[in-house]
PDB file of C-alpha atoms and ligand atoms in Angstrom:
ATOM      1  CA  MET A 929       8.149 -30.050 -75.823  1.00 47.00           C
ATOM      2  CA  PRO A 930       8.174 -31.132 -79.505  1.00 52.00           C
ATOM      3  CA  ASP A 931      11.284 -30.106 -81.465  1.00 59.00           C
ATOM      4  CA  GLU A 932      13.099 -28.995 -78.302  1.00 63.00           C
ATOM      5  CA  PRO A 933      16.631 -30.287 -77.755  1.00 64.00           C
ATOM      6  CA  LEU A 934      16.697 -33.348 -75.545  1.00 64.00           C
ATOM      7  CA  HIS A 935      19.410 -31.989 -73.279  1.00 63.00           C
ATOM      8  CA  ASP A 936      17.666 -28.685 -72.449  1.00 66.00           C
ATOM      9  CA  PRO A 937      16.376 -29.179 -68.882  1.00 62.00           C
ATOM     10  CA  LYS A 938      14.306 -25.929 -68.911  1.00 66.00           C
ATOM     11  CA  PHE A 939      16.041 -24.492 -65.881  1.00 68.00           C
ATOM     12  CA  SER A 940      19.353 -22.737 -65.396  1.00 75.00           C
ATOM     13  CA  LEU A 941      22.485 -24.675 -64.544  1.00 75.00           C
ATOM     14  CA  PRO A 942      25.541 -23.467 -62.623  1.00 79.00           C
ATOM     15  CA  ASP A 943      28.280 -22.364 -65.001  1.00 81.00           C
ATOM     16  CA  SER A 944      30.538 -25.150 -63.777  1.00 82.00           C
ATOM     17  CA  LEU A 945      28.069 -27.784 -65.023  1.00 78.00           C
ATOM     18  CA  ILE A 946      27.335 -26.350 -68.455  1.00 76.00           C
ATOM     19  CA  GLY A 947      28.858 -28.543 -71.144  1.00 76.00           C
ATOM     20  CA  ARG A 948      29.790 -31.225 -68.616  1.00 78.00           C
ATOM     21  CA  VAL A 949      26.509 -32.607 -67.342  1.00 76.00           C
ATOM     22  CA  VAL A 950      23.426 -33.487 -69.375  1.00 75.00           C
ATOM     23  CA  ILE A 951      20.134 -33.109 -67.541  1.00 76.00           C
ATOM     24  CA  THR A 952      16.743 -34.024 -68.921  1.00 80.00           C
ATOM     25  CA  ASN A 953      13.540 -35.548 -67.581  1.00 83.00           C
ATOM     26  CA  LEU A 954      12.075 -39.023 -67.851  1.00 87.00           C
ATOM     27  CA  ASP A 955       9.246 -38.044 -70.221  1.00 87.00           C
ATOM     28  CA  ARG A 956      11.602 -36.537 -72.770  1.00 87.00           C
ATOM     29  CA  MET A 957      14.039 -39.415 -72.586  1.00 88.00           C
ATOM     30  CA  TYR A 958      11.239 -41.947 -72.902  1.00 90.00           C
ATOM     31  CA  ASN A 959       9.558 -40.143 -75.794  1.00 91.00           C
ATOM     32  CA  TRP A 960      12.881 -39.637 -77.566  1.00 91.00           C
ATOM     33  CA  GLY A 961      13.419 -43.387 -77.552  1.00 91.00           C
ATOM     34  CA  ARG A 962       9.867 -44.218 -78.622  1.00 92.00           C
ATOM     35  CA  LYS A 963       9.562 -41.689 -81.422  1.00 92.00           C
ATOM     36  CA  ASN A 964      12.787 -42.921 -83.012  1.00 92.00           C
ATOM     37  CA  SER A 965      11.882 -46.601 -82.914  1.00 92.00           C
ATOM     38  CA  VAL A 966       8.351 -46.767 -84.304  1.00 94.00           C
ATOM     39  CA  TRP A 967       7.680 -50.112 -85.987  1.00 94.00           C
ATOM     40  CA  PRO A 968       5.028 -49.930 -88.725  1.00 94.00           C
ATOM     41  CA  MET A 969       2.991 -52.984 -89.648  1.00 94.00           C
ATOM     42  CA  MET A 970       3.334 -54.397 -93.158  1.00 88.00           C
ATOM     43  CA  PHE A 971      -0.246 -53.888 -94.207  1.00 87.00           C
ATOM     44  CA  GLY A 972      -1.711 -52.189 -97.276  1.00 91.00           C
ATOM     45  CA  LEU A 973      -5.178 -52.061 -98.766  1.00 94.00           C
ATOM     46  CA  ALA A 974      -5.027 -50.404-102.213  1.00 95.00           C
ATOM     47  CA  CYS A 975      -3.052 -48.027-104.442  1.00 95.00           C
ATOM     48  CA  CYS A 976      -1.792 -45.889-101.529  1.00 96.00           C
ATOM     49  CA  ALA A 977       0.085 -48.966-100.314  1.00 96.00           C
ATOM     50  CA  ILE A 978       2.384 -48.734-103.359  1.00 96.00           C
ATOM     51  CA  GLU A 979       3.494 -45.281-102.205  1.00 96.00           C
ATOM     52  CA  MET A 980       4.002 -46.657 -98.708  1.00 95.00           C
ATOM     53  CA  ILE A 981       6.193 -49.435-100.115  1.00 92.00           C
ATOM     54  CA  CYS A 982       8.203 -46.833-102.096  1.00 93.00           C
ATOM     55  CA  THR A 983       8.744 -44.890 -98.876  1.00 93.00           C
ATOM     56  CA  GLN A 984      10.337 -47.918 -97.293  1.00 90.00           C
ATOM     57  CA  ALA A 985      12.643 -48.533-100.277  1.00 89.00           C
ATOM     58  CA  SER A 986      16.137 -47.117-100.711  1.00 87.00           C
ATOM     59  CA  ARG A 987      15.283 -43.765-102.316  1.00 91.00           C
ATOM     60  CA  PHE A 988      13.341 -42.513 -99.295  1.00 91.00           C
ATOM     61  CA  ASP A 989      14.355 -45.041 -96.611  1.00 88.00           C
ATOM     62  CA  LEU A 990      12.333 -45.132 -93.398  1.00 88.00           C
ATOM     63  CA  SER A 991      15.397 -46.416 -91.561  1.00 87.00           C
ATOM     64  CA  ARG A 992      16.512 -42.808 -91.213  1.00 87.00           C
ATOM     65  CA  PHE A 993      13.646 -42.408 -88.730  1.00 86.00           C
ATOM     66  CA  GLY A 994      14.441 -45.585 -86.779  1.00 85.00           C
ATOM     67  CA  MET A 995      11.601 -47.427 -88.469  1.00 85.00           C
ATOM     68  CA  GLU A 996      13.856 -49.970 -90.163  1.00 76.00           C
ATOM     69  CA  ILE A 997      11.752 -52.745 -91.651  1.00 80.00           C
ATOM     70  CA  MET A 998       8.000 -53.153 -91.587  1.00 88.00           C
ATOM     71  CA  ARG A 999       6.880 -55.903 -89.254  1.00 89.00           C
ATOM     72  CA  PRO A1000       4.799 -58.795 -90.597  1.00 89.00           C
ATOM     73  CA  SER A1001       2.873 -59.284 -87.362  1.00 93.00           C
ATOM     74  CA  PRO A1002       0.685 -56.909 -85.299  1.00 95.00           C
ATOM     75  CA  ARG A1003       2.314 -58.233 -82.144  1.00 94.00           C
ATOM     76  CA  GLN A1004       5.648 -56.740 -83.292  1.00 93.00           C
ATOM     77  CA  SER A1005       4.162 -53.434 -84.462  1.00 95.00           C
ATOM     78  CA  ASP A1006       3.121 -50.192 -82.828  1.00 93.00           C
ATOM     79  CA  LEU A1007       2.070 -48.205 -85.920  1.00 96.00           C
ATOM     80  CA  LEU A1008      -0.801 -49.079 -88.228  1.00 96.00           C
ATOM     81  CA  ILE A1009      -0.679 -47.146 -91.515  1.00 96.00           C
ATOM     82  CA  ILE A1010      -4.081 -47.466 -93.188  1.00 96.00           C
ATOM     83  CA  ALA A1011      -2.961 -47.164 -96.817  1.00 96.00           C
ATOM     84  CA  GLY A1012      -5.891 -47.573 -99.190  1.00 95.00           C
ATOM     85  CA  THR A1013      -9.636 -47.856 -99.526  1.00 95.00           C
ATOM     86  CA  VAL A1014     -11.296 -49.420 -96.490  1.00 94.00           C
ATOM     87  CA  THR A1015     -14.252 -51.608 -97.386  1.00 93.00           C
ATOM     88  CA  LYS A1016     -16.874 -52.526 -94.839  1.00 89.00           C
ATOM     89  CA  LYS A1017     -15.943 -56.177 -95.200  1.00 88.00           C
ATOM     90  CA  MET A1018     -12.379 -55.378 -94.081  1.00 91.00           C
ATOM     91  CA  THR A1019     -13.301 -53.562 -90.860  1.00 90.00           C
ATOM     92  CA  PRO A1020     -13.480 -56.603 -88.517  1.00 89.00           C
ATOM     93  CA  THR A1021     -10.030 -57.706 -89.715  1.00 92.00           C
ATOM     94  CA  ILE A1022      -8.512 -54.236 -89.346  1.00 94.00           C
ATOM     95  CA  VAL A1023      -9.909 -53.844 -85.826  1.00 93.00           C
ATOM     96  CA  ARG A1024      -8.648 -57.308 -84.870  1.00 93.00           C
ATOM     97  CA  LEU A1025      -5.145 -56.401 -86.119  1.00 94.00           C
ATOM     98  CA  TYR A1026      -5.246 -53.112 -84.185  1.00 94.00           C
ATOM     99  CA  ASP A1027      -6.322 -54.883 -81.000  1.00 93.00           C
ATOM    100  CA  GLN A1028      -3.419 -57.330 -81.360  1.00 94.00           C
ATOM    101  CA  MET A1029      -0.809 -54.547 -81.645  1.00 94.00           C
ATOM    102  CA  THR A1030       1.328 -53.702 -78.654  1.00 88.00           C
ATOM    103  CA  GLU A1031       0.743 -50.517 -76.677  1.00 90.00           C
ATOM    104  CA  PRO A1032       1.573 -47.652 -77.004  1.00 92.00           C
ATOM    105  CA  LYS A1033       0.194 -47.854 -80.551  1.00 94.00           C
ATOM    106  CA  TYR A1034      -0.676 -45.319 -83.210  1.00 95.00           C
ATOM    107  CA  VAL A1035      -2.722 -45.049 -86.408  1.00 96.00           C
ATOM    108  CA  ILE A1036      -2.021 -43.024 -89.555  1.00 97.00           C
ATOM    109  CA  ALA A1037      -4.794 -42.558 -92.138  1.00 97.00           C
ATOM    110  CA  MET A1038      -2.826 -42.344 -95.388  1.00 97.00           C
ATOM    111  CA  GLY A1039      -4.659 -40.787 -98.316  1.00 96.00           C
ATOM    112  CA  ALA A1040      -8.125 -39.583 -99.189  1.00 97.00           C
ATOM    113  CA  CYS A1041      -9.727 -43.043 -98.984  1.00 96.00           C
ATOM    114  CA  ALA A1042      -8.490 -43.858 -95.477  1.00 96.00           C
ATOM    115  CA  SER A1043      -9.200 -40.323 -94.236  1.00 96.00           C
ATOM    116  CA  GLY A1044     -12.702 -39.903 -95.631  1.00 93.00           C
ATOM    117  CA  GLY A1045     -13.596 -42.508 -98.251  1.00 92.00           C
ATOM    118  CA  GLY A1046     -11.944 -40.599-101.126  1.00 93.00           C
ATOM    119  CA  PRO A1047     -13.427 -41.023-104.599  1.00 94.00           C
ATOM    120  CA  PHE A1048     -15.403 -44.051-103.391  1.00 93.00           C
ATOM    121  CA  ARG A1049     -17.033 -42.307-100.440  1.00 90.00           C
ATOM    122  CA  GLU A1050     -20.544 -42.782-101.792  1.00 87.00           C
ATOM    123  CA  GLY A1051     -19.932 -46.462-102.554  1.00 87.00           C
ATOM    124  CA  TYR A1052     -22.232 -48.947-100.809  1.00 86.00           C
ATOM    125  CA  ASN A1053     -19.232 -51.002 -99.665  1.00 88.00           C
ATOM    126  CA  VAL A1054     -16.768 -48.283 -98.581  1.00 91.00           C
ATOM    127  CA  VAL A1055     -16.164 -46.926 -95.073  1.00 90.00           C
ATOM    128  CA  PRO A1056     -16.137 -43.102 -95.276  1.00 90.00           C
ATOM    129  CA  GLY A1057     -13.067 -42.695 -93.081  1.00 92.00           C
ATOM    130  CA  VAL A1058     -11.183 -45.149 -90.914  1.00 92.00           C
ATOM    131  CA  ASP A1059     -11.777 -42.924 -87.890  1.00 91.00           C
ATOM    132  CA  ARG A1060     -15.285 -44.373 -87.771  1.00 88.00           C
ATOM    133  CA  PHE A1061     -13.833 -47.309 -85.898  1.00 88.00           C
ATOM    134  CA  LEU A1062     -10.185 -46.543 -85.014  1.00 92.00           C
ATOM    135  CA  PRO A1063      -8.538 -43.629 -83.148  1.00 93.00           C
ATOM    136  CA  VAL A1064      -6.485 -41.858 -85.849  1.00 95.00           C
ATOM    137  CA  ASP A1065      -3.423 -39.840 -84.775  1.00 95.00           C
ATOM    138  CA  VAL A1066      -2.357 -38.343 -88.127  1.00 96.00           C
ATOM    139  CA  TYR A1067      -4.258 -37.810 -91.388  1.00 97.00           C
ATOM    140  CA  ILE A1068      -2.298 -37.510 -94.657  1.00 97.00           C
ATOM    141  CA  PRO A1069      -4.140 -35.897 -97.591  1.00 96.00           C
ATOM    142  CA  GLY A1070      -3.638 -36.865-101.229  1.00 96.00           C
ATOM    143  CA  CYS A1071      -4.747 -39.423-103.790  1.00 96.00           C
ATOM    144  CA  PRO A1072      -2.273 -40.945-103.424  1.00 95.00           C
ATOM    145  CA  PRO A1073       0.011 -39.062-101.026  1.00 97.00           C
ATOM    146  CA  THR A1074       3.595 -39.041-102.222  1.00 96.00           C
ATOM    147  CA  PRO A1075       6.352 -40.762-100.234  1.00 95.00           C
ATOM    148  CA  GLU A1076       7.415 -37.268 -99.123  1.00 95.00           C
ATOM    149  CA  ALA A1077       3.903 -36.686 -97.751  1.00 96.00           C
ATOM    150  CA  LEU A1078       4.036 -39.962 -95.813  1.00 96.00           C
ATOM    151  CA  LEU A1079       7.431 -38.970 -94.409  1.00 95.00           C
ATOM    152  CA  HIS A1080       5.925 -35.660 -93.331  1.00 95.00           C
ATOM    153  CA  GLY A1081       3.055 -37.541 -91.674  1.00 96.00           C
ATOM    154  CA  LEU A1082       5.527 -39.729 -89.815  1.00 94.00           C
ATOM    155  CA  ILE A1083       7.394 -36.653 -88.590  1.00 94.00           C
ATOM    156  CA  GLU A1084       4.056 -35.247 -87.380  1.00 95.00           C
ATOM    157  CA  LEU A1085       3.448 -38.536 -85.562  1.00 95.00           C
ATOM    158  CA  GLN A1086       6.809 -38.129 -83.854  1.00 94.00           C
ATOM    159  CA  LYS A1087       5.561 -34.754 -82.569  1.00 93.00           C
ATOM    160  CA  VAL A1088       2.414 -36.447 -81.227  1.00 93.00           C
ATOM    161  CA  ILE A1089       4.581 -39.011 -79.406  1.00 93.00           C
ATOM    162  CA  ASP A1090       6.826 -36.230 -78.085  1.00 90.00           C
ATOM    163  CA  GLY A1091       3.797 -34.500 -76.575  1.00 90.00           C
ATOM    164  CA  GLN A1092       2.791 -37.466 -74.411  1.00 91.00           C
ATOM    165  CA  SER A1093       3.602 -37.918 -70.748  1.00 90.00           C
ATOM    166  CA  LEU A1094       4.125 -41.035 -68.665  1.00 87.00           C
ATOM    167  CA  ARG A1095       1.913 -39.502 -65.988  1.00 87.00           C
ATOM    168  CA  THR A1096      -1.140 -39.159 -68.203  1.00 87.00           C
ATOM    169  CA  ALA A1097      -0.675 -41.640 -71.078  1.00 85.00           C
ATOM    170  CA  PRO A1098      -3.553 -44.107 -71.091  1.00 84.00           C
ATOM    171  CA  TRP A1099      -1.231 -47.032 -71.884  1.00 83.00           C
ATOM    172  CA  TYR A1100      -0.128 -47.470 -68.284  1.00 79.00           C
ATOM    173  CA  ARG A1101      -3.534 -47.051 -66.716  1.00 81.00           C
ATOM    174  CA  LYS A1102      -5.956 -49.761 -65.748  1.00 81.00           C
ATOM    175  CA  GLY A1103      -8.903 -50.400 -67.999  1.00 78.00           C
ATOM    176  CA  ASP A1104      -9.855 -52.340 -71.090  1.00 78.00           C
ATOM    177  CA  ARG A1105      -8.993 -50.349 -74.221  1.00 81.00           C
ATOM    178  CA  GLU A1106      -9.736 -53.108 -76.693  1.00 83.00           C
ATOM    179  CA  ILE A1107     -11.958 -51.894 -79.516  1.00 84.00           C
ATOM    180  CA  GLN A1108     -15.074 -53.931 -80.083  1.00 80.00           C
ATOM    181  CA  ILE A1109     -14.968 -55.791 -83.401  1.00 81.00           C
ATOM    182  CA  PRO A1110     -17.639 -54.253 -85.663  1.00 79.00           C
ATOM    183  CA  ALA A1111     -20.600 -56.459 -86.494  1.00 76.00           C
ATOM    184  CA  LEU A1112     -20.956 -57.171 -90.212  1.00 72.00           C
ATOM    185  CA  TRP A1113     -24.443 -57.294 -91.676  1.00 62.00           C
ATOM    186  CA  SER A1114     -25.550 -57.772 -95.250  1.00 53.00           C
ATOM    187  CA  ASP A1115     -24.539 -54.319 -96.444  1.00 54.00           C
ATOM    188  CA  LEU A1116     -23.521 -52.264 -93.437  1.00 55.00           C
ATOM    189  CA  VAL A1117     -21.262 -52.237 -90.440  1.00 59.00           C
ATOM    190  CA  GLU A1118     -22.339 -51.431 -86.906  1.00 57.00           C
ATOM    191  CA  THR A1119     -19.456 -49.713 -85.137  1.00 57.00           C
ATOM    192  CA  PRO A1120     -19.194 -48.262 -81.649  1.00 57.00           C
ATOM    193  CA  PRO A1121     -17.738 -44.707 -81.500  1.00 57.00           C
ATOM    194  CA  ALA A1122     -13.970 -44.806 -81.857  1.00 60.00           C
ATOM    195  CA  PRO A1123     -12.041 -43.796 -78.718  1.00 60.00           C
ATOM    196  CA  GLN A1124     -10.182 -40.499 -78.922  1.00 60.00           C
ATOM    197  CA  ARG A1125      -6.620 -39.890 -77.881  1.00 58.00           C
ATOM    198  CA  SER A1126      -6.629 -38.084 -74.573  1.00 49.00           C
ATOM    199  CA  GLU A1127      -3.393 -36.169 -74.993  1.00 55.00           C
ATOM    200  CA  GLY A1128      -0.768 -34.945 -77.407  1.00 51.00           C
ATOM    201  CA  PRO A1129      -1.348 -32.601 -80.340  1.00 51.00           C
ATOM    202  CA  LYS A1130      -3.423 -33.879 -83.260  1.00 51.00           C
ATOM    203  CA  ALA A1131      -1.693 -33.583 -86.597  1.00 52.00           C
TER     204      ALA A1131
HETATM  205  S1  LIG B1283      -6.618 -42.266-101.941  1.00 85.33           S
HETATM  206 FE1  LIG B1283      -6.460 -42.521-104.179  1.00 85.33          FE
HETATM  207  S2  LIG B1283      -4.511 -43.601-104.449  1.00 85.33           S
HETATM  208 FE2  LIG B1283      -5.112 -43.878-102.283  1.00 85.33          FE
HETATM  209  S3  LIG B1283      -6.271 -45.794-102.196  1.00 85.33           S
HETATM  210 FE3  LIG B1283      -7.736 -44.128-102.514  1.00 85.33          FE
HETATM  211  S4  LIG B1283      -8.014 -44.035-104.751  1.00 85.33           S
HETATM  212 FE4  LIG B1283      -6.128 -45.186-104.370  1.00 85.33          FE
END
């Protein structure tokens, strides 16, 4: 389904209808709307956040992807870009912000620090990868990733969204998907295993 034209219904049409009638299905229409209106949260942690800010500015311009401006509140956002080093002390706050975001919601780990701890991986205060406590949809390598790399990651996220189906997406099912806020101790964080996405290609 990703990268396929929206109007291709995947079955043959009578000649009299070709070019006159557009047929698609609900999943593709729904995903087309969602993938072109992702609202990222205005939230950065360290040097990678500067690249994220550049990506939003005029030279690169996220508006071309329907992402317009970054939202200052988790309740108006459906994309959390973890841009920077994640310290253990920050994890309860990050999980709380994620829980407050509206569903369907997505997470991008931007850069080496967010993806695996980066150059500070062995640090006593650094989380070696945000996927220890959040379900990550797209990982972007680099230290820092360039704005072009973030744009590529966002395009990959659009493919993930395009691969989802209303029939199987967890967002419209019953059940509590809130992530438990990690418990902070003197020098460590106790985290439950992060839930995994149940569908759509991983990028
Ligand atoms: S990946 Fe590199 S640029 Fe990004 S937050 Fe870590 S140290 Fe800074």
